[in-house]
XYZ file of C-alpha atoms in Angstrom:
409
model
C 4.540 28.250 28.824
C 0.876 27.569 29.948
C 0.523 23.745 30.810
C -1.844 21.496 28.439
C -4.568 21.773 30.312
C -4.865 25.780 30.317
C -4.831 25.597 26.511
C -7.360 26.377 24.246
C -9.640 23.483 22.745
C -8.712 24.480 19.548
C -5.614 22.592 20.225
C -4.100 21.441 16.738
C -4.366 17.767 15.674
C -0.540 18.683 14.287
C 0.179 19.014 17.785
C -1.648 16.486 19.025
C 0.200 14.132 16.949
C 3.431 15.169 18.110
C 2.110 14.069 21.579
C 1.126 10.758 20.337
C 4.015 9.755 18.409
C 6.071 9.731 21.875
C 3.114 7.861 23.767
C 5.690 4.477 24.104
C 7.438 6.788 26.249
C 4.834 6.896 29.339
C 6.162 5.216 32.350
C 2.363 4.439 33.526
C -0.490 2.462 31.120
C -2.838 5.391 29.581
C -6.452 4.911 30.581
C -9.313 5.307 28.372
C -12.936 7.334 29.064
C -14.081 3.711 30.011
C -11.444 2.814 32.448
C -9.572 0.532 30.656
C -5.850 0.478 31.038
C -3.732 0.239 28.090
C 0.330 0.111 27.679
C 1.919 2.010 24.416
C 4.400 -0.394 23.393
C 4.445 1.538 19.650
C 2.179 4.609 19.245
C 2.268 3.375 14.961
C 3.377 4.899 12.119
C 2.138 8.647 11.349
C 0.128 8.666 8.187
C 0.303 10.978 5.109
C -2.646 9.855 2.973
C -5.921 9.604 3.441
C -7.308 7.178 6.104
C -6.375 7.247 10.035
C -3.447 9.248 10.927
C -1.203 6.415 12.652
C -0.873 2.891 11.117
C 0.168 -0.519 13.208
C -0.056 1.050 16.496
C 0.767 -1.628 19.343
C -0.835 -1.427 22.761
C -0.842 -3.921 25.201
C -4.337 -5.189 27.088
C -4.355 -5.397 31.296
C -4.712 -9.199 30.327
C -1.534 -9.072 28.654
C -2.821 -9.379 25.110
C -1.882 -7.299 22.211
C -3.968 -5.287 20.122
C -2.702 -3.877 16.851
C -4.513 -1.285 14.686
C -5.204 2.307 13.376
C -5.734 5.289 15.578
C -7.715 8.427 14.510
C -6.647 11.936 16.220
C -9.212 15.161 16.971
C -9.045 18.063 19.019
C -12.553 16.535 20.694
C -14.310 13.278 20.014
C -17.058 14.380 18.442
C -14.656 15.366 15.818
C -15.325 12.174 14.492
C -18.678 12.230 13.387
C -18.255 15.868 11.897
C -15.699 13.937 9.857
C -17.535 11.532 8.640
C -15.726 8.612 9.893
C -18.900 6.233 11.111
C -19.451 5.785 7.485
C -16.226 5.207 6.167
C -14.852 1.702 6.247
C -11.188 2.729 6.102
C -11.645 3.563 9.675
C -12.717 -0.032 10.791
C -9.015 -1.071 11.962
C -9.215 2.266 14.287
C -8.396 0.458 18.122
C -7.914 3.932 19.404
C -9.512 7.298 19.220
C -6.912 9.827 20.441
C -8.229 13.485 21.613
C -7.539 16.385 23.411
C -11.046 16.797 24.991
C -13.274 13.510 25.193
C -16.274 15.815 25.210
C -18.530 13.223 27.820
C -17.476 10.289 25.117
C -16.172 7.000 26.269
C -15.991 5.098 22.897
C -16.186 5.946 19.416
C -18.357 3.871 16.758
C -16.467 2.371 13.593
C -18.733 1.525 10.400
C -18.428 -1.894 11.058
C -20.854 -1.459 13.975
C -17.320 -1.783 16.325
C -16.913 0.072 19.127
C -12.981 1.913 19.679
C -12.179 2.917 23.244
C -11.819 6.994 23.449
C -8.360 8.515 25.028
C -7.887 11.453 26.380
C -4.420 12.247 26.609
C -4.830 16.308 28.466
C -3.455 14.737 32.025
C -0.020 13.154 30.340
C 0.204 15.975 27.978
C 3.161 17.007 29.974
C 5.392 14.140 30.508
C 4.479 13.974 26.391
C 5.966 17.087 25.673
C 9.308 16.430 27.710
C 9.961 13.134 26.171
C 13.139 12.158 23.656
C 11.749 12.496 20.276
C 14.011 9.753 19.263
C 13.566 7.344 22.312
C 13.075 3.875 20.404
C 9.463 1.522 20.884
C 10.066 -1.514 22.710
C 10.437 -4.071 19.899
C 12.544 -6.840 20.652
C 12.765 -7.444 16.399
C 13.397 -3.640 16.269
C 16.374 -3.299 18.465
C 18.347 -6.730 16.866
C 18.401 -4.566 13.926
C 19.379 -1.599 15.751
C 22.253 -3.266 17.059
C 23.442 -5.608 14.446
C 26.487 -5.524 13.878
C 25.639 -5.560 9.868
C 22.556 -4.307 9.080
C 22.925 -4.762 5.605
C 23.376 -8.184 5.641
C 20.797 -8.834 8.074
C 18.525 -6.847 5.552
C 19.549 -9.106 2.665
C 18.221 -12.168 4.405
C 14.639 -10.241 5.632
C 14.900 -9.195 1.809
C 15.051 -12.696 0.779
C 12.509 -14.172 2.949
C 10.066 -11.733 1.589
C 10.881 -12.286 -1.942
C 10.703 -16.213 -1.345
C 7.298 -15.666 0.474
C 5.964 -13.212 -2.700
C 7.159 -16.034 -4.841
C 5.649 -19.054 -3.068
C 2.439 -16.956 -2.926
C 2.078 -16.461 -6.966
C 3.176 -20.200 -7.196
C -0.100 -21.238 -6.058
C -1.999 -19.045 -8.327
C -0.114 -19.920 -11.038
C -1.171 -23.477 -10.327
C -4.631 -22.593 -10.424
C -5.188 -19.371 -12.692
C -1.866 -19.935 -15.292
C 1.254 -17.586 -15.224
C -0.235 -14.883 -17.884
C -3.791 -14.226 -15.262
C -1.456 -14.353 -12.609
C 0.441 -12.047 -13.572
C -1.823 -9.739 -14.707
C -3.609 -9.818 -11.572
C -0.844 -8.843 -10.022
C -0.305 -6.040 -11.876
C -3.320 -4.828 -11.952
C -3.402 -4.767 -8.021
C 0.143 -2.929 -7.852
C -1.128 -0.467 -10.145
C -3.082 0.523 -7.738
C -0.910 1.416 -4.900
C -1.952 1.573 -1.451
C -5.408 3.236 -1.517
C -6.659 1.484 -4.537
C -5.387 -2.155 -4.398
C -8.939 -3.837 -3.648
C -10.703 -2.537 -7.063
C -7.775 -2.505 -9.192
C -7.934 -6.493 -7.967
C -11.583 -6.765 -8.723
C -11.156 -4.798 -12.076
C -8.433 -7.347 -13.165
C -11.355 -10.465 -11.778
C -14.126 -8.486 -14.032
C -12.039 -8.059 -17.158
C -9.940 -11.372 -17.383
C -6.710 -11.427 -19.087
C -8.077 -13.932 -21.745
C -10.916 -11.679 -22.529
C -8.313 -8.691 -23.137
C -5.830 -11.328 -25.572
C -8.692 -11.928 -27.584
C -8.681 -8.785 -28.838
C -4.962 -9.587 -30.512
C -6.475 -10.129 -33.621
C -8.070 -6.407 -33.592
C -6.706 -4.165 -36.286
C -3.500 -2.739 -34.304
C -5.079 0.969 -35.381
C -7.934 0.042 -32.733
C -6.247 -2.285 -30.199
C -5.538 0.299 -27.538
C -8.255 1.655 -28.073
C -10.407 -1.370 -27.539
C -8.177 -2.106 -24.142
C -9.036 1.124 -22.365
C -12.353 1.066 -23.668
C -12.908 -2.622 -21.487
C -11.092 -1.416 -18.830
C -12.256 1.735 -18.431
C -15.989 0.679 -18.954
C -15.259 -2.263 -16.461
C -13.914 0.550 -13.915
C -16.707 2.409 -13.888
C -14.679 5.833 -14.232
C -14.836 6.384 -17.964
C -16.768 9.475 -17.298
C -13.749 11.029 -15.460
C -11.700 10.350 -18.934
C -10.675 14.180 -19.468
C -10.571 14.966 -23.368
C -14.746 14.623 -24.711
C -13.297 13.765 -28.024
C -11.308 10.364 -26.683
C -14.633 9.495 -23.948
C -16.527 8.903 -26.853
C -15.028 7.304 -29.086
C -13.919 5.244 -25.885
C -17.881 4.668 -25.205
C -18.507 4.162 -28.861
C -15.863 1.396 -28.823
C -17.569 0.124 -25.760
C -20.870 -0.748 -27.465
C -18.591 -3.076 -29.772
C -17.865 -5.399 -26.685
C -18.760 -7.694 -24.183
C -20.901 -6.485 -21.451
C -19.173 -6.245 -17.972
C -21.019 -4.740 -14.728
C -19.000 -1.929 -13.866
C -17.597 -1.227 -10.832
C -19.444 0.860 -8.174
C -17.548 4.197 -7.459
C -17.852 4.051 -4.265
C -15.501 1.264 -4.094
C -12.791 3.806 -5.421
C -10.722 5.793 -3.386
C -10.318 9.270 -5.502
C -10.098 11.927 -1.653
C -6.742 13.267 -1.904
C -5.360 10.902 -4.420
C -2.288 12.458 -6.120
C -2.913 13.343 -10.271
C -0.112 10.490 -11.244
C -1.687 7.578 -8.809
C -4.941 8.370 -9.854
C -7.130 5.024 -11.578
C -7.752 6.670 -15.192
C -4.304 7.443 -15.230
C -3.250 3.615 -14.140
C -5.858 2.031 -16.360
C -4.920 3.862 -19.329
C -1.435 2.771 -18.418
C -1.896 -1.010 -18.043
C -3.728 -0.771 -21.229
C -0.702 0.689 -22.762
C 1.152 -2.168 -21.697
C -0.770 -4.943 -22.456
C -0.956 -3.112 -25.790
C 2.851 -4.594 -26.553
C 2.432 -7.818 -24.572
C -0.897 -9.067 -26.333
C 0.703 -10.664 -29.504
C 3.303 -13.377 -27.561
C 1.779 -13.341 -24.411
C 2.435 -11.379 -21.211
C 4.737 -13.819 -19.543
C 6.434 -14.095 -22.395
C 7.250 -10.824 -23.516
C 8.756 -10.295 -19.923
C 10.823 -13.287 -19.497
C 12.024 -12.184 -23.290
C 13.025 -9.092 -22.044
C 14.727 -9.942 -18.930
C 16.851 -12.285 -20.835
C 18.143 -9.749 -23.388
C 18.193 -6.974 -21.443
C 18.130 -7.835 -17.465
C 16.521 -5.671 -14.871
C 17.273 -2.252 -16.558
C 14.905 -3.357 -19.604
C 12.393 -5.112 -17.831
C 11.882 -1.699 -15.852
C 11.693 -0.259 -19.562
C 8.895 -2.186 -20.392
C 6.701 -2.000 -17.390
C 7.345 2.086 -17.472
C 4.553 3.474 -19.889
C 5.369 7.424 -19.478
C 3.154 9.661 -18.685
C 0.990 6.773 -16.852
C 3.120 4.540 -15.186
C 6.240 6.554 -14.381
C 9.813 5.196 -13.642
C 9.419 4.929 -9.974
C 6.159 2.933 -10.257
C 7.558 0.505 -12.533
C 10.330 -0.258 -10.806
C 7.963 -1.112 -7.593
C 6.125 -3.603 -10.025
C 9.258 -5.007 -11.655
C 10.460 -5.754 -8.123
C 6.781 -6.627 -5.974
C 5.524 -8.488 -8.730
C 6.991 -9.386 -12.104
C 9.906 -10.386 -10.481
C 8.553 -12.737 -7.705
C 6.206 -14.561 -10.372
C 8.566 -15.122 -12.695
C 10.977 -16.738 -9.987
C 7.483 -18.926 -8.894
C 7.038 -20.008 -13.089
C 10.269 -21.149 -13.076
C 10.054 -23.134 -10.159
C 7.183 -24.732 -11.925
C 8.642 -25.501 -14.943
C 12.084 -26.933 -13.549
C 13.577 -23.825 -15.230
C 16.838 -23.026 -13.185
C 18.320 -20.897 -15.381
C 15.214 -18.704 -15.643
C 15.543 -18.894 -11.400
C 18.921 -17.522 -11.375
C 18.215 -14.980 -14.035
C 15.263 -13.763 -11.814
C 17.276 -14.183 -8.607
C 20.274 -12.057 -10.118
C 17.907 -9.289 -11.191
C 16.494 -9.032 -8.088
C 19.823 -8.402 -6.294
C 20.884 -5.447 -8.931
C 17.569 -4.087 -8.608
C 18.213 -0.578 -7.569
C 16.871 1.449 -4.535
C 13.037 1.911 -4.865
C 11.026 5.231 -3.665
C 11.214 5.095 0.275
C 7.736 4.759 0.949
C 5.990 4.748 4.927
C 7.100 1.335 5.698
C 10.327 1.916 4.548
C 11.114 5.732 6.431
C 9.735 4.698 9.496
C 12.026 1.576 9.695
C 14.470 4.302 8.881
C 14.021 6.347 11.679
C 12.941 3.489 14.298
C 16.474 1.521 13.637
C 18.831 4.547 13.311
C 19.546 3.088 9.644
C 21.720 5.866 8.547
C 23.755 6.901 4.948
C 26.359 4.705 6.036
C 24.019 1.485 5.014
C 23.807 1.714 1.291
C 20.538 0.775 0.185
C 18.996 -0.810 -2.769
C 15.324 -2.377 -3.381
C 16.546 -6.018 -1.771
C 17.279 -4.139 1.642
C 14.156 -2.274 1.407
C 12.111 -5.376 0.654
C 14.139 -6.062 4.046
C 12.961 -3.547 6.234
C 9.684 -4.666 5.345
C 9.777 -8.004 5.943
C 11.079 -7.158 9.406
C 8.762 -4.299 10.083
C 5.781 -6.426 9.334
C 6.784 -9.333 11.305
C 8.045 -6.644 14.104
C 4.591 -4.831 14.495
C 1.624 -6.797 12.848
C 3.093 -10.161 13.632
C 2.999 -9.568 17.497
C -0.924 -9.520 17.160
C -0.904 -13.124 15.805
């Protein structure tokens, strides 16, 4: 087999993530076009969406210092800029620009104005190739895990202390926005996912949940349709609405209502976004399901339903089929209606609301694995013999986060 070196530049990025993924396993610091010296403690978490290709990377400074961020792959540097990347603010938390051939470039420039140091990884290639594919990063956090001698309890607790922390978070806006806009918000932001968060937020800030209740005394025969109408107007993406018939009566409805500044679109994230995850689909959905919350009130309507019918139903009624599916809603249920309802009842005195919500939350079943979740997976050797429901996930995130973004604090 030819060494690195004697290879072509067109050199795959595939490849060349292969390579990365084992960096931790170098015996010597990797140093940059610039000189600088920099330890792989964790070469991150490989990405399958849109945005850099490795998450939460963790390299350690000469100084002794830890930087944590995002690092972007090409076959050459200038890769880069044929991308597009300068322009793109989803590349600002890029700390490391990982290529075959540096092409006479030393550093790489983010958006933000930012600098990132340039690697160029041809002269380790080989011990890369010939490392263990499963060799483990050197996370103290990590390895506990790996050799507890009950990982699912230990991932109980972690999945605890994340739910107490969600809940003590939506406790203070509670206090100062009320549990129904709180709520909402939250929502809203799931909704969303992970590419989509920040505008779903700033839709939900634009179009208040007490501007959508007011429209509980529409005629029910124009209710939803009134709801998208706001929200889609408010989104800025009503134009992307498929069917001509529904966009205008949708902008026909819009005239009938208050004016709200929509939402630039460049602020959405619509590259590579999956048909079910994508923000018509969502807003339409959230729409649907303030639809049946509007008459008694949001927080109402799920504490109602979580007493009559415990976690099952409340996944029920967050589901809105075909745009919030079953695996969304059970993300929600668990992330957010779950946590806030534990934090209202905790205002209120209410301990047998508490237990209900703390009960729920330790039937709820296993989520979707998501990146977090298959990476802690593969990093801790958490095998089929661990049974696993969405309180042990919640777990493995807890831990992960405090594992790899905490060391940078």
């Amino acid at each position: 087999m030819l060494a690195l070196a004697e290879r072509p530049a067109a050199y795959s990025e595939s490849a060349l993530a292969s390579l990365w993924s084992r960096a931790h396993t170098l015996a010597d610091a990797l140093v940059t076009e610039g000189g600088r010296r920099l330890r792989v403690i964790y070469p991150g978490r490989q990405s399958s969406g849109a945005g850099p290709d490795f998450r939460d990377a963790v390299l350690l400074n000469e100084d002794g210092s830890t930087l944590t961020g995002d690092i972007e792959l090409h076959t050459s540097a200038p890769g880069w800029y044929h991308h597009g990347h300068q322009t793109d603010a989803n590349y600002n938390g890029v700390v490391l620009h990982v290529v075959f051939s540096s092409k006479g470039h030393t550093s790489t420039r983010l958006q933000s104005g930012i600098d990132a140091p340039v690697a160029a990884i041809q002269t380790v290639a080989s011990n890369l190739e010939s490392a263990d594919d499963y060799a483990s990063p050197g996370i103290p956090a990590l390895e506990e895990l790996r050799q507890s001698a009950d990982i699912g309890t230990t991932l109980d607790a972690a999945g605890d202390a994340r739910f107490l922390a969600k809940s003590h978070g939506f406790l203070l806006e509670i206090r100062e926005l009320g549990v129904d806009e709180t709520l909402y918000q939250g929502l809203m932001e799931a909704l969303g996912y992970s590419t989509n968060r920040k505008p779903f937020r700033e839709l939900a800030r634009r179009v208040p949940y007490r501007a959508l209740a007011a429209l509980r005394d529409e005629p029910q025969s124009v209710r939803l349709l009134a709801l998208k109408a706001m929200l889609l107007g408010a989104s800025g993406l009503m134009h992307l609405v498929r069917e001509v018939e529904e966009r205008e009566q949708l902008r026909l409805m819009q005239k009938r209502l208050p004016k709200v500044m929509p939402i630039a679109k460049r602020h959405w994230h619509l590259f590579r976004v999956r048909p079910p995850n994508h923000p018509v689909r969502r807003i339409t959905g959230a729409a649907y399901l303030l639809d049946t919350c509007l008459d008694a009130g949001l927080n109402e309507i799920l504490i109602d339903t979580l007493d009559n019918g415990g976690i099952s139903q409340l996944n029920a009624r967050i589901e809105q089929r075909p745009h919030i599916g079953k695996a969304r809603a059970c993300d929600i249920v668990v992330n957010v209606a779950l946590p806030c309802l534990h934090a209202y009842g905790n205002t209120r005195g209410d301990d047998s609301l508490v237990q209900a919500v703390r009960d729920a939350y330790a039937k709820a079943p296993k989520l979707q694995d998501n990146e977090i979740t298959r990476e802690m997976r593969r990093l801790c050797a958490i095998d089929k013999s661990v049974k696993l429901n969405a309180r042990r996930q919640q777990g493995m995130i807890h831990i992960y986060r405090r594992a790899v973004r905490g060391r940078a604090k």
